Structures are given as structure tokens and as C-alpha cells.
Amino acid sequence: MSRDDQKLPVILDISKNNDGKTYTVSVLNGTEKLKMDSAYFQNDSLVIPMMMFDAKIIAKSTGDELKGTYYRYANGAIAGSLPFHAEQGENYKFFRKGEAKSTRNVSGKWATILKNPTTGDETVAVGNFTQQGTDVAGSFLTPTGDYRYLTGSVNGDSLYLSTFDGSFAMLFKAGFQPDGSLKGSQWSGVKAFKTWTAKPDPQAKLPDATKMTFLKPGFEGVDFSLADTKGKTWTLKDPRFAGKPVIIQIMGSWCPNCMDETNYLAPWYKKNKKRGVEIIGLSFERSDKPEVANPKIDRMVTRFGIDYPVVLAGTSSDASTAKALPMLNKVMSYPTTIFIDKKGKVREIHTGFNGPGTGQYYDEFVADFNTLMDKLISEK
């Protein structure tokens, strides 16, 4: 893909299915193999749907090339697009094997500031990377989530990173400064742009994710009455939750970080539900109309094998989350995870999610999560 005279490199793995008509398409982000919806030919163009993210690629096939457009949709209309061009057999992002050469190394933690040059808004982040030769992998963590699996290269005095999750094609470029810091730009999706700076800092850290969203004074618990896609209304007073620790997953089918969290929670629940623990997903969608939102929720449930209830909670606007969960100061991130003990008391609220692309941060999350859940499950 390309934007603003920049290439946002994406690696796709495409294979024909046994039916001879459809294709399996996966995005390769380093160690991640992210499966898209089944692709198909329409006339002479390959259509790659990404229905969870209201997006698709339509590209004309000419020999060993695909040329077309990546489209983002909103309310059924095109909200933005990027040119798309793919060459068969090419399996690199920025440089072919052996092309990149550099004495620079970005392994470790980086104290980072991302800035929107239009509004002046700044976001504090932590970059965490590993480097082998000139190949780089890792992610940036922010107080509300991470940038998932970033991969790329160091070449000369420059760093190149990219990722694609169906929702956003993302590019980070930066140059090394005389003091060893990095200064660069970030292109994200069809229009977002930020500048960024980073300094090596082994002690770099983010604000405490358990202190950002909290219960308003006077509240000890959470309550709601919301329907799932089959029309069943769920509350925490349902017998299914009685006397059990409950995890409330504030999520959205459109949210890549929620996808990563669900990829952890769904199998964890299947393994641990016999221990007497429950999860319920509160999905805040782009639309609060059931006929629009429920199919998206169902696709996510099917894709990740979710067998805990997921309800439509409203839209992802501040007003909607405040209406659904008035006891919270604010939902600042998707996902946000609420941990409730057997007596119905909120014990922790965790903002954001450190996905597997963050390396040690993901390992720390898994350890902390299981320590907390073991404690809540063992309590009388």
C-alpha cells in the first residue's frame, strides 16, 4: 500500500481453497499469521474482505501482480482508501535479504513521545525491540494499548517498521540523531499522521494501567442489563455468575487490541471455566443498531471460538460508554478489563492490553493475570 509518497509494506500469504473458487489470505506480521475472511474473484479482480474492520482490498490480477485499492467503510459508504500493489513471490518488507547494512542496534527499551502535529496532542509510549542482524521486531506500548507486531529493518542510520491488521496499515520511519536518539514519522491508516522521538532508556515505563479507569465514589460494583445477539438479556445477577469471580471484557469487534486480548481470553476460559470463573464481553460497536452490530459480534465470536456471552453495549463513544457503565470515571481504552470477586466487588480495572507483539510485557501480563485469577478463584 502507499500513502503520501510512502510505501506501507504488507506481506500476504494467498492460497487457493479446495473448492477452487475461494482463497485463504493471511497477513504475515513477523511471527503472526493473521487470517482474513475468504477471498474470491469477481470478474478479473481478487476481493479480500476484512468484514470485522469494515474494510476490503479489491485488486486486478495481471500475471504475477495485483493492482487495486484498499477501502475503509463507514455506515456502508467508502470512508477512505489507499492504492494497493502486490508482487507474487516477494517476501520482504523494506529490503531484500542482505541489502540492509548498519552498525546501529535498537534492541531494548525506548522512552518515546508521539505527537499529532495538527492538534499538538502528545502520547507517551515505550518502544521495546529486539534486533538480529539488521532485522527488527517489537512494538510501541502506550497507556491505552500497543501497536501490535511491528517488523522491519535498520539500514544505515535509519529505522523502518510496519504492520497491517486489516484495520490499519502502519509505517514508522526514523533517523538516528547524533545523541543516539531517534526522530521520525508515523503513518497510520488512510489519514492519521504523527511525528515521534525516542531515547534509549532501560527504565522507561508507562502509567499504572490499573489506576486509569476506576469506580466513582460510592460504588463498589458494576451492573448492567444488556442483550446478546440472540436477544437474551444478561446482568451480573444471572445465576451463571452467582458466587463466581467474573471478568468483564470491554471490547469492540473493530478493535485490533481487543482481538489480541480475545485470542488470549477465549482459550483461557475454555481451560479454566470448570474452576468456577466466568467472563462476559461488553461490545461497544461503531453502530448501536442490532441489525448492523450483531453480525460483527457474531463473526468475532465464531472467529475466536468465544463461548462466554458477548452483549451489544452501545457505541464506542464516550457518551455511550458512560450511559452503559455510569459507575466508571471513564472508559479510556479498548480493551478495558474489569475483575470482580465472588462477592461482586470490583478488585481491579485494567486499561489497555499488552499483546504478544510486545514480548516481555505480554509475558508479564500473562503472569499477573493468572496470579490475580488464581487468587480470586481460591477465595472463599
mmCIF file of C-alpha atoms in Angstrom:
data_model
loop_
_atom_site.group_PDB
_atom_site.id
_atom_site.type_symbol
_atom_site.label_atom_id
_atom_site.label_comp_id
_atom_site.label_asym_id
_atom_site.label_seq_id
_atom_site.Cartn_x
_atom_site.Cartn_y
_atom_site.Cartn_z
ATOM 1 C CA MET A 1 0.000 0.000 0.000
ATOM 2 C CA SER A 2 1.108 3.591 -0.401
ATOM 3 C CA ARG A 3 0.262 6.988 1.031
ATOM 4 C CA ASP A 4 1.873 10.430 0.915
ATOM 5 C CA ASP A 5 4.642 9.075 -1.346
ATOM 6 C CA GLN A 6 5.409 6.433 1.301
ATOM 7 C CA LYS A 7 5.174 2.663 0.890
ATOM 8 C CA LEU A 8 3.377 0.862 3.735
ATOM 9 C CA PRO A 9 4.699 -2.667 3.108
ATOM 10 C CA VAL A 10 2.438 -5.664 3.762
ATOM 11 C CA ILE A 11 3.189 -9.364 3.252
ATOM 12 C CA LEU A 12 0.204 -11.501 2.219
ATOM 13 C CA ASP A 13 0.097 -15.287 2.028
ATOM 14 C CA ILE A 14 -2.558 -16.326 -0.522
ATOM 15 C CA SER A 15 -3.579 -19.915 -1.294
ATOM 16 C CA LYS A 16 -6.486 -21.405 -3.245
ATOM 17 C CA ASN A 17 -9.024 -23.396 -1.228
ATOM 18 C CA ASN A 18 -10.229 -26.884 -2.104
ATOM 19 C CA ASP A 19 -13.478 -25.526 -3.553
ATOM 20 C CA GLY A 20 -11.424 -23.981 -6.374
ATOM 21 C CA LYS A 21 -13.330 -20.716 -6.024
ATOM 22 C CA THR A 22 -12.193 -19.077 -2.788
ATOM 23 C CA TYR A 23 -8.797 -18.229 -1.342
ATOM 24 C CA THR A 24 -7.294 -18.197 2.129
ATOM 25 C CA VAL A 25 -5.471 -14.920 2.753
ATOM 26 C CA SER A 26 -3.255 -14.311 5.772
ATOM 27 C CA VAL A 27 -1.236 -11.248 6.724
ATOM 28 C CA LEU A 28 2.278 -12.066 7.912
ATOM 29 C CA ASN A 29 3.475 -9.733 10.655
ATOM 30 C CA GLY A 30 6.686 -11.346 11.851
ATOM 31 C CA THR A 31 5.614 -14.391 13.879
ATOM 32 C CA GLU A 32 1.923 -13.557 13.458
ATOM 33 C CA LYS A 33 -0.164 -15.147 10.717
ATOM 34 C CA LEU A 34 -3.417 -13.174 10.754
ATOM 35 C CA LYS A 35 -6.178 -14.781 8.712
ATOM 36 C CA MET A 36 -8.550 -12.558 6.732
ATOM 37 C CA ASP A 37 -12.035 -13.519 5.507
ATOM 38 C CA SER A 38 -12.226 -15.855 2.492
ATOM 39 C CA ALA A 39 -11.216 -14.068 -0.708
ATOM 40 C CA TYR A 40 -12.761 -14.602 -4.137
ATOM 41 C CA PHE A 41 -12.501 -13.404 -7.719
ATOM 42 C CA GLN A 42 -15.096 -11.015 -9.082
ATOM 43 C CA ASN A 43 -14.522 -10.709 -12.825
ATOM 44 C CA ASP A 44 -10.741 -10.200 -13.088
ATOM 45 C CA SER A 45 -10.268 -8.767 -9.590
ATOM 46 C CA LEU A 46 -9.435 -10.501 -6.317
ATOM 47 C CA VAL A 47 -11.664 -9.327 -3.459
ATOM 48 C CA ILE A 48 -10.178 -9.735 0.045
ATOM 49 C CA PRO A 49 -12.857 -8.887 2.640
ATOM 50 C CA MET A 50 -11.960 -7.808 6.183
ATOM 51 C CA MET A 51 -15.515 -7.675 7.486
ATOM 52 C CA MET A 52 -14.644 -7.209 11.169
ATOM 53 C CA PHE A 53 -12.917 -3.954 10.274
ATOM 54 C CA ASP A 54 -15.333 -2.704 7.587
ATOM 55 C CA ALA A 55 -12.547 -2.956 5.026
ATOM 56 C CA LYS A 56 -11.619 -4.805 1.857
ATOM 57 C CA ILE A 57 -8.982 -4.987 -0.855
ATOM 58 C CA ILE A 58 -10.081 -5.142 -4.485
ATOM 59 C CA ALA A 59 -7.167 -5.776 -6.839
ATOM 60 C CA LYS A 60 -6.971 -6.679 -10.523
ATOM 61 C CA SER A 61 -4.817 -9.703 -11.307
ATOM 62 C CA THR A 62 -2.299 -9.216 -14.118
ATOM 63 C CA GLY A 63 0.106 -12.130 -14.346
ATOM 64 C CA ASP A 64 2.158 -12.170 -11.158
ATOM 65 C CA GLU A 65 0.887 -8.807 -9.891
ATOM 66 C CA LEU A 66 -2.168 -7.485 -8.070
ATOM 67 C CA LYS A 67 -3.040 -3.806 -8.527
ATOM 68 C CA GLY A 68 -6.009 -2.156 -6.890
ATOM 69 C CA THR A 69 -7.266 -0.386 -3.778
ATOM 70 C CA TYR A 70 -7.674 -0.913 -0.048
ATOM 71 C CA TYR A 71 -11.036 0.527 1.083
ATOM 72 C CA ARG A 72 -12.293 1.517 4.548
ATOM 73 C CA TYR A 73 -16.056 1.829 5.021
ATOM 74 C CA ALA A 74 -18.325 3.628 7.482
ATOM 75 C CA ASN A 75 -22.095 3.164 7.501
ATOM 76 C CA GLY A 76 -21.892 1.343 4.176
ATOM 77 C CA ALA A 77 -20.040 4.157 2.381
ATOM 78 C CA ILE A 78 -16.350 4.446 1.474
ATOM 79 C CA ALA A 79 -14.614 6.421 4.228
ATOM 80 C CA GLY A 80 -11.118 6.297 2.764
ATOM 81 C CA SER A 81 -8.815 4.316 0.502
ATOM 82 C CA LEU A 82 -5.174 3.563 -0.285
ATOM 83 C CA PRO A 83 -3.552 2.322 -3.507
ATOM 84 C CA PHE A 84 -2.579 -1.352 -3.306
ATOM 85 C CA HIS A 85 0.117 -3.170 -5.311
ATOM 86 C CA ALA A 86 1.466 -6.681 -4.701
ATOM 87 C CA GLU A 87 4.088 -8.782 -6.472
ATOM 88 C CA GLN A 88 3.916 -12.555 -6.283
ATOM 89 C CA GLY A 89 6.891 -14.339 -4.755
ATOM 90 C CA GLU A 90 8.311 -11.318 -2.916
ATOM 91 C CA ASN A 91 8.713 -11.992 0.809
ATOM 92 C CA TYR A 92 10.331 -8.871 2.221
ATOM 93 C CA LYS A 93 9.171 -5.515 3.530
ATOM 94 C CA PHE A 94 11.808 -2.842 3.086
ATOM 95 C CA PHE A 95 14.979 -4.594 1.928
ATOM 96 C CA ARG A 96 15.751 -7.926 0.325
ATOM 97 C CA LYS A 97 17.893 -10.325 2.317
ATOM 98 C CA GLY A 98 21.404 -8.942 2.632
ATOM 99 C CA GLU A 99 20.564 -5.469 1.292
ATOM 100 C CA ALA A 100 20.270 -3.651 4.642
ATOM 101 C CA LYS A 101 23.570 -2.786 6.318
ATOM 102 C CA SER A 102 24.047 -0.890 9.553
ATOM 103 C CA THR A 103 26.110 -0.753 12.729
ATOM 104 C CA ARG A 104 23.119 0.606 14.663
ATOM 105 C CA ASN A 105 21.184 -1.523 17.155
ATOM 106 C CA VAL A 106 17.732 -0.694 18.562
ATOM 107 C CA SER A 107 17.385 -3.643 20.969
ATOM 108 C CA GLY A 108 15.927 -2.671 24.338
ATOM 109 C CA LYS A 109 13.532 -0.075 25.711
ATOM 110 C CA TRP A 110 12.969 3.391 24.282
ATOM 111 C CA ALA A 111 11.221 6.287 26.039
ATOM 112 C CA THR A 112 9.008 7.606 23.260
ATOM 113 C CA ILE A 113 6.759 10.590 22.595
ATOM 114 C CA LEU A 114 4.307 10.568 19.685
ATOM 115 C CA LYS A 115 2.874 13.925 18.638
ATOM 116 C CA ASN A 116 -0.041 14.922 16.454
ATOM 117 C CA PRO A 117 1.379 17.951 14.598
ATOM 118 C CA THR A 118 -2.097 19.288 13.830
ATOM 119 C CA THR A 119 -3.507 19.306 17.372
ATOM 120 C CA GLY A 120 -0.272 19.293 19.355
ATOM 121 C CA ASP A 121 -1.514 16.334 21.420
ATOM 122 C CA GLU A 122 1.253 14.100 22.731
ATOM 123 C CA THR A 123 1.230 10.443 23.750
ATOM 124 C CA VAL A 124 3.872 8.892 25.972
ATOM 125 C CA ALA A 125 4.932 5.428 24.801
ATOM 126 C CA VAL A 126 7.566 2.781 25.408
ATOM 127 C CA GLY A 127 9.291 1.152 22.463
ATOM 128 C CA ASN A 128 10.508 -2.386 23.076
ATOM 129 C CA PHE A 129 12.546 -4.066 20.328
ATOM 130 C CA THR A 130 14.817 -6.989 19.552
ATOM 131 C CA GLN A 131 17.279 -6.963 16.668
ATOM 132 C CA GLN A 132 19.017 -9.809 14.863
ATOM 133 C CA GLY A 133 21.474 -8.615 12.238
ATOM 134 C CA THR A 134 19.555 -5.714 10.696
ATOM 135 C CA ASP A 135 16.117 -7.313 11.262
ATOM 136 C CA VAL A 136 13.962 -5.640 13.940
ATOM 137 C CA ALA A 137 10.805 -6.815 15.722
ATOM 138 C CA GLY A 138 8.809 -5.384 18.622
ATOM 139 C CA SER A 139 6.184 -2.767 19.340
ATOM 140 C CA PHE A 140 5.363 0.547 20.949
ATOM 141 C CA LEU A 141 3.265 0.383 24.120
ATOM 142 C CA THR A 142 1.007 3.298 25.022
ATOM 143 C CA PRO A 143 -1.216 3.824 28.101
ATOM 144 C CA THR A 144 -4.200 2.556 26.092
ATOM 145 C CA GLY A 145 -2.684 -0.341 24.134
ATOM 146 C CA ASP A 146 0.137 -1.344 21.830
ATOM 147 C CA TYR A 147 0.876 -1.104 18.115
ATOM 148 C CA ARG A 148 0.904 -4.891 17.776
ATOM 149 C CA TYR A 149 3.515 -6.766 15.718
ATOM 150 C CA LEU A 150 5.952 -4.279 14.181
ATOM 151 C CA THR A 151 8.712 -5.709 11.988
ATOM 152 C CA GLY A 152 11.303 -4.147 9.734
ATOM 153 C CA SER A 153 14.956 -3.223 9.426
ATOM 154 C CA VAL A 154 17.735 -0.899 10.375
ATOM 155 C CA ASN A 155 19.664 0.351 7.348
ATOM 156 C CA GLY A 156 22.466 2.881 7.667
ATOM 157 C CA ASP A 157 21.258 5.477 10.160
ATOM 158 C CA SER A 158 17.544 4.787 9.618
ATOM 159 C CA LEU A 159 14.873 2.547 11.185
ATOM 160 C CA TYR A 160 11.921 1.159 9.201
ATOM 161 C CA LEU A 161 8.939 -0.656 10.778
ATOM 162 C CA SER A 162 5.469 -1.612 9.571
ATOM 163 C CA THR A 163 2.412 -3.729 10.356
ATOM 164 C CA PHE A 164 -1.072 -4.435 8.986
ATOM 165 C CA ASP A 165 -4.012 -5.879 10.891
ATOM 166 C CA GLY A 166 -6.895 -5.332 8.477
ATOM 167 C CA SER A 167 -7.894 -2.153 10.266
ATOM 168 C CA PHE A 168 -4.690 -0.138 9.820
ATOM 169 C CA ALA A 169 -1.652 -0.276 7.588
ATOM 170 C CA MET A 170 1.045 1.387 9.664
ATOM 171 C CA LEU A 171 4.526 2.693 8.903
ATOM 172 C CA PHE A 172 7.195 4.004 11.277
ATOM 173 C CA LYS A 173 10.343 5.636 9.888
ATOM 174 C CA ALA A 174 13.066 7.353 11.878
ATOM 175 C CA GLY A 175 16.649 8.567 11.696
ATOM 176 C CA PHE A 176 19.324 8.224 14.358
ATOM 177 C CA GLN A 177 20.379 11.561 15.822
ATOM 178 C CA PRO A 178 23.935 12.490 16.943
ATOM 179 C CA ASP A 179 22.995 11.807 20.588
ATOM 180 C CA GLY A 180 21.732 8.291 19.783
ATOM 181 C CA SER A 181 18.061 9.184 19.906
ATOM 182 C CA LEU A 182 15.537 8.567 17.131
ATOM 183 C CA LYS A 183 13.425 11.142 15.343
ATOM 184 C CA GLY A 184 10.790 10.142 12.819
ATOM 185 C CA SER A 185 7.251 9.920 11.491
ATOM 186 C CA GLN A 186 4.306 7.537 11.733
ATOM 187 C CA TRP A 187 1.700 6.987 9.022
ATOM 188 C CA SER A 188 -1.390 5.048 10.117
ATOM 189 C CA GLY A 189 -4.371 4.018 8.001
ATOM 190 C CA VAL A 190 -5.810 6.290 5.364
ATOM 191 C CA LYS A 191 -5.103 9.628 7.028
ATOM 192 C CA ALA A 192 -3.530 9.570 10.527
ATOM 193 C CA PHE A 193 -0.042 11.022 10.874
ATOM 194 C CA LYS A 194 2.225 11.669 13.848
ATOM 195 C CA THR A 195 5.820 12.596 14.488
ATOM 196 C CA TRP A 196 7.822 10.798 17.152
ATOM 197 C CA THR A 197 11.035 10.900 19.119
ATOM 198 C CA ALA A 198 12.622 8.190 21.242
ATOM 199 C CA LYS A 199 15.596 7.873 23.571
ATOM 200 C CA PRO A 200 17.183 4.646 24.844
ATOM 201 C CA ASP A 201 16.013 4.138 28.428
ATOM 202 C CA PRO A 202 16.147 0.767 30.241
ATOM 203 C CA GLN A 203 13.868 2.246 32.930
ATOM 204 C CA ALA A 204 11.174 3.540 30.561
ATOM 205 C CA LYS A 205 7.674 2.754 31.794
ATOM 206 C CA LEU A 206 4.040 3.780 31.390
ATOM 207 C CA PRO A 207 1.471 4.979 33.933
ATOM 208 C CA ASP A 208 -0.049 2.198 36.061
ATOM 209 C CA ALA A 209 -2.719 0.572 33.866
ATOM 210 C CA THR A 210 -4.754 -0.354 36.964
ATOM 211 C CA LYS A 211 -5.159 3.276 38.093
ATOM 212 C CA MET A 212 -6.522 4.957 34.954
ATOM 213 C CA THR A 213 -10.134 3.757 34.998
ATOM 214 C CA PHE A 214 -11.798 3.402 38.391
ATOM 215 C CA LEU A 215 -15.136 3.308 40.188
ATOM 216 C CA LYS A 216 -16.683 6.643 41.104
ATOM 217 C CA PRO A 217 -17.042 7.341 44.838
ATOM 218 C CA GLY A 218 -19.914 5.423 46.386
ATOM 219 C CA PHE A 219 -19.686 2.423 44.038
ATOM 220 C CA GLU A 220 -18.217 -0.984 44.819
ATOM 221 C CA GLY A 221 -19.575 -2.968 41.896
ATOM 222 C CA VAL A 222 -20.695 -2.900 38.283
ATOM 223 C CA ASP A 223 -24.195 -3.500 36.956
ATOM 224 C CA PHE A 224 -25.831 -3.527 33.539
ATOM 225 C CA SER A 225 -28.712 -5.097 31.631
ATOM 226 C CA LEU A 226 -27.769 -5.760 28.015
ATOM 227 C CA ALA A 227 -28.786 -8.195 25.277
ATOM 228 C CA ASP A 228 -26.645 -10.609 23.296
ATOM 229 C CA THR A 229 -27.064 -11.197 19.568
ATOM 230 C CA LYS A 230 -29.792 -13.807 20.191
ATOM 231 C CA GLY A 231 -31.877 -11.375 22.232
ATOM 232 C CA LYS A 232 -31.129 -12.817 25.687
ATOM 233 C CA THR A 233 -30.673 -10.128 28.332
ATOM 234 C CA TRP A 234 -27.702 -10.518 30.650
ATOM 235 C CA THR A 235 -26.993 -8.953 34.038
ATOM 236 C CA LEU A 236 -24.452 -9.873 36.693
ATOM 237 C CA LYS A 237 -27.420 -11.118 38.758
ATOM 238 C CA ASP A 238 -27.809 -14.017 36.317
ATOM 239 C CA PRO A 239 -27.395 -17.421 38.067
ATOM 240 C CA ARG A 240 -24.449 -18.155 35.742
ATOM 241 C CA PHE A 241 -22.355 -15.588 37.622
ATOM 242 C CA ALA A 242 -23.535 -16.251 41.184
ATOM 243 C CA GLY A 243 -20.693 -16.750 43.658
ATOM 244 C CA LYS A 244 -18.014 -16.718 40.956
ATOM 245 C CA PRO A 245 -15.215 -14.353 40.007
ATOM 246 C CA VAL A 246 -16.235 -12.563 36.819
ATOM 247 C CA ILE A 247 -14.116 -10.870 34.158
ATOM 248 C CA ILE A 248 -15.868 -8.108 32.213
ATOM 249 C CA GLN A 249 -14.191 -7.556 28.863
ATOM 250 C CA ILE A 250 -14.946 -4.086 27.467
ATOM 251 C CA MET A 251 -14.287 -4.600 23.788
ATOM 252 C CA GLY A 252 -15.267 -3.941 20.170
ATOM 253 C CA SER A 253 -15.160 -6.163 17.103
ATOM 254 C CA TRP A 254 -13.416 -3.320 15.234
ATOM 255 C CA CYS A 255 -10.524 -3.156 17.739
ATOM 256 C CA PRO A 256 -7.224 -4.936 16.919
ATOM 257 C CA ASN A 257 -6.036 -4.874 20.553
ATOM 258 C CA CYS A 258 -9.368 -6.427 21.603
ATOM 259 C CA MET A 259 -8.718 -9.117 19.018
ATOM 260 C CA ASP A 260 -5.389 -9.883 20.707
ATOM 261 C CA GLU A 261 -6.973 -9.968 24.165
ATOM 262 C CA THR A 262 -9.781 -12.227 22.952
ATOM 263 C CA ASN A 263 -7.210 -14.526 21.408
ATOM 264 C CA TYR A 264 -5.899 -14.967 24.961
ATOM 265 C CA LEU A 265 -9.156 -14.934 26.946
ATOM 266 C CA ALA A 266 -11.203 -17.338 24.798
ATOM 267 C CA PRO A 267 -8.855 -20.348 25.183
ATOM 268 C CA TRP A 268 -8.074 -19.385 28.790
ATOM 269 C CA TYR A 269 -11.789 -19.537 29.619
ATOM 270 C CA LYS A 270 -12.232 -22.928 27.966
ATOM 271 C CA LYS A 271 -9.355 -24.264 30.043
ATOM 272 C CA ASN A 272 -10.402 -22.677 33.353
ATOM 273 C CA LYS A 273 -14.225 -22.399 33.411
ATOM 274 C CA LYS A 274 -14.531 -25.649 35.377
ATOM 275 C CA ARG A 275 -12.697 -23.891 38.205
ATOM 276 C CA GLY A 276 -15.734 -21.674 38.714
ATOM 277 C CA VAL A 277 -14.967 -18.470 36.825
ATOM 278 C CA GLU A 278 -16.934 -16.517 34.221
ATOM 279 C CA ILE A 279 -16.309 -13.915 31.530
ATOM 280 C CA ILE A 280 -18.766 -11.623 29.787
ATOM 281 C CA GLY A 281 -17.911 -9.353 26.871
ATOM 282 C CA LEU A 282 -19.443 -5.887 26.592
ATOM 283 C CA SER A 283 -19.041 -4.936 22.949
ATOM 284 C CA PHE A 284 -19.143 -1.257 22.037
ATOM 285 C CA GLU A 285 -19.541 -1.108 18.268
ATOM 286 C CA ARG A 286 -19.458 1.567 15.574
ATOM 287 C CA SER A 287 -23.251 1.329 15.407
ATOM 288 C CA ASP A 288 -25.710 0.554 18.206
ATOM 289 C CA LYS A 289 -28.265 -0.838 15.745
ATOM 290 C CA PRO A 290 -28.500 -4.597 16.385
ATOM 291 C CA GLU A 291 -29.016 -5.368 12.695
ATOM 292 C CA VAL A 292 -25.647 -3.694 11.951
ATOM 293 C CA ALA A 293 -23.619 -4.568 15.049
ATOM 294 C CA ASN A 294 -24.769 -8.097 15.882
ATOM 295 C CA PRO A 295 -23.382 -9.754 12.724
ATOM 296 C CA LYS A 296 -19.978 -8.222 13.510
ATOM 297 C CA ILE A 297 -20.114 -9.542 17.064
ATOM 298 C CA ASP A 298 -21.142 -12.982 15.792
ATOM 299 C CA ARG A 299 -18.211 -13.023 13.374
ATOM 300 C CA MET A 300 -15.815 -12.274 16.220
ATOM 301 C CA VAL A 301 -17.409 -14.954 18.416
ATOM 302 C CA THR A 302 -17.035 -17.519 15.636
ATOM 303 C CA ARG A 303 -13.531 -16.473 14.637
ATOM 304 C CA PHE A 304 -12.068 -16.736 18.140
ATOM 305 C CA GLY A 305 -14.242 -19.579 19.429
ATOM 306 C CA ILE A 306 -15.718 -17.467 22.230
ATOM 307 C CA ASP A 307 -18.056 -19.490 24.429
ATOM 308 C CA TYR A 308 -18.781 -16.839 27.034
ATOM 309 C CA PRO A 309 -21.636 -14.367 26.434
ATOM 310 C CA VAL A 310 -20.972 -11.192 24.459
ATOM 311 C CA VAL A 311 -23.564 -8.411 24.536
ATOM 312 C CA LEU A 312 -24.089 -5.262 22.496
ATOM 313 C CA ALA A 313 -23.396 -2.451 24.960
ATOM 314 C CA GLY A 314 -23.705 0.594 22.672
ATOM 315 C CA THR A 315 -21.323 2.566 20.503
ATOM 316 C CA SER A 316 -17.679 3.323 21.254
ATOM 317 C CA SER A 317 -18.432 6.974 22.029
ATOM 318 C CA ASP A 318 -17.763 8.463 25.463
ATOM 319 C CA ALA A 319 -21.470 9.220 25.878
ATOM 320 C CA SER A 320 -22.444 5.633 25.144
ATOM 321 C CA THR A 321 -19.912 4.054 27.495
ATOM 322 C CA ALA A 322 -20.936 6.499 30.230
ATOM 323 C CA LYS A 323 -24.572 5.501 29.752
ATOM 324 C CA ALA A 324 -23.848 1.773 29.855
ATOM 325 C CA LEU A 325 -21.350 1.963 32.735
ATOM 326 C CA PRO A 326 -22.154 5.123 34.752
ATOM 327 C CA MET A 327 -20.223 3.837 37.768
ATOM 328 C CA LEU A 328 -16.875 4.237 35.958
ATOM 329 C CA ASN A 329 -14.965 7.506 35.728
ATOM 330 C CA LYS A 330 -14.306 6.857 32.024
ATOM 331 C CA VAL A 331 -13.558 4.066 29.598
ATOM 332 C CA MET A 332 -10.224 5.244 28.216
ATOM 333 C CA SER A 333 -9.243 2.287 26.088
ATOM 334 C CA TYR A 334 -10.386 -0.742 24.171
ATOM 335 C CA PRO A 335 -9.997 -3.213 25.648
ATOM 336 C CA THR A 336 -10.545 -2.426 29.319
ATOM 337 C CA THR A 337 -10.865 -5.399 31.656
ATOM 338 C CA ILE A 338 -12.759 -5.422 34.966
ATOM 339 C CA PHE A 339 -12.038 -8.128 37.551
ATOM 340 C CA ILE A 340 -14.849 -8.881 40.019
ATOM 341 C CA ASP A 341 -14.593 -11.174 43.036
ATOM 342 C CA LYS A 342 -17.060 -13.801 44.249
ATOM 343 C CA LYS A 343 -18.922 -11.206 46.330
ATOM 344 C CA GLY A 344 -19.468 -8.912 43.351
ATOM 345 C CA LYS A 345 -16.837 -6.359 44.372
ATOM 346 C CA VAL A 346 -14.545 -4.822 41.750
ATOM 347 C CA ARG A 347 -10.992 -5.776 42.609
ATOM 348 C CA GLU A 348 -9.109 -4.373 39.630
ATOM 349 C CA ILE A 349 -9.715 -2.463 36.388
ATOM 350 C CA HIS A 350 -7.015 -2.799 33.753
ATOM 351 C CA THR A 351 -6.805 -0.270 30.918
ATOM 352 C CA GLY A 352 -5.482 -1.470 27.566
ATOM 353 C CA PHE A 353 -3.753 -4.729 26.682
ATOM 354 C CA ASN A 354 -0.121 -5.660 26.055
ATOM 355 C CA GLY A 355 -0.374 -8.113 23.182
ATOM 356 C CA PRO A 356 2.081 -10.827 22.140
ATOM 357 C CA GLY A 357 3.881 -8.366 19.859
ATOM 358 C CA THR A 358 5.228 -6.616 22.986
ATOM 359 C CA GLY A 359 7.452 -9.507 24.058
ATOM 360 C CA GLN A 360 8.298 -9.392 27.762
ATOM 361 C CA TYR A 361 5.345 -7.102 28.503
ATOM 362 C CA TYR A 362 2.962 -9.771 27.231
ATOM 363 C CA ASP A 363 4.715 -12.397 29.360
ATOM 364 C CA GLU A 364 4.338 -10.123 32.391
ATOM 365 C CA PHE A 365 0.651 -9.630 31.611
ATOM 366 C CA VAL A 366 0.062 -13.401 31.448
ATOM 367 C CA ALA A 367 1.845 -13.909 34.780
ATOM 368 C CA ASP A 368 -0.022 -11.058 36.521
ATOM 369 C CA PHE A 369 -3.375 -12.151 35.056
ATOM 370 C CA ASN A 370 -3.012 -15.719 36.264
ATOM 371 C CA THR A 371 -1.787 -14.650 39.701
ATOM 372 C CA LEU A 372 -4.836 -12.422 40.152
ATOM 373 C CA MET A 373 -7.297 -15.032 38.832
ATOM 374 C CA ASP A 374 -5.799 -17.804 40.996
ATOM 375 C CA LYS A 375 -6.318 -15.546 43.996
ATOM 376 C CA LEU A 376 -9.921 -14.641 43.123
ATOM 377 C CA ILE A 377 -10.829 -18.258 42.381
ATOM 378 C CA SER A 378 -9.293 -19.557 45.632
ATOM 379 C CA GLU A 379 -11.023 -17.018 47.892
ATOM 380 C CA LYS A 380 -13.963 -18.199 49.999
#
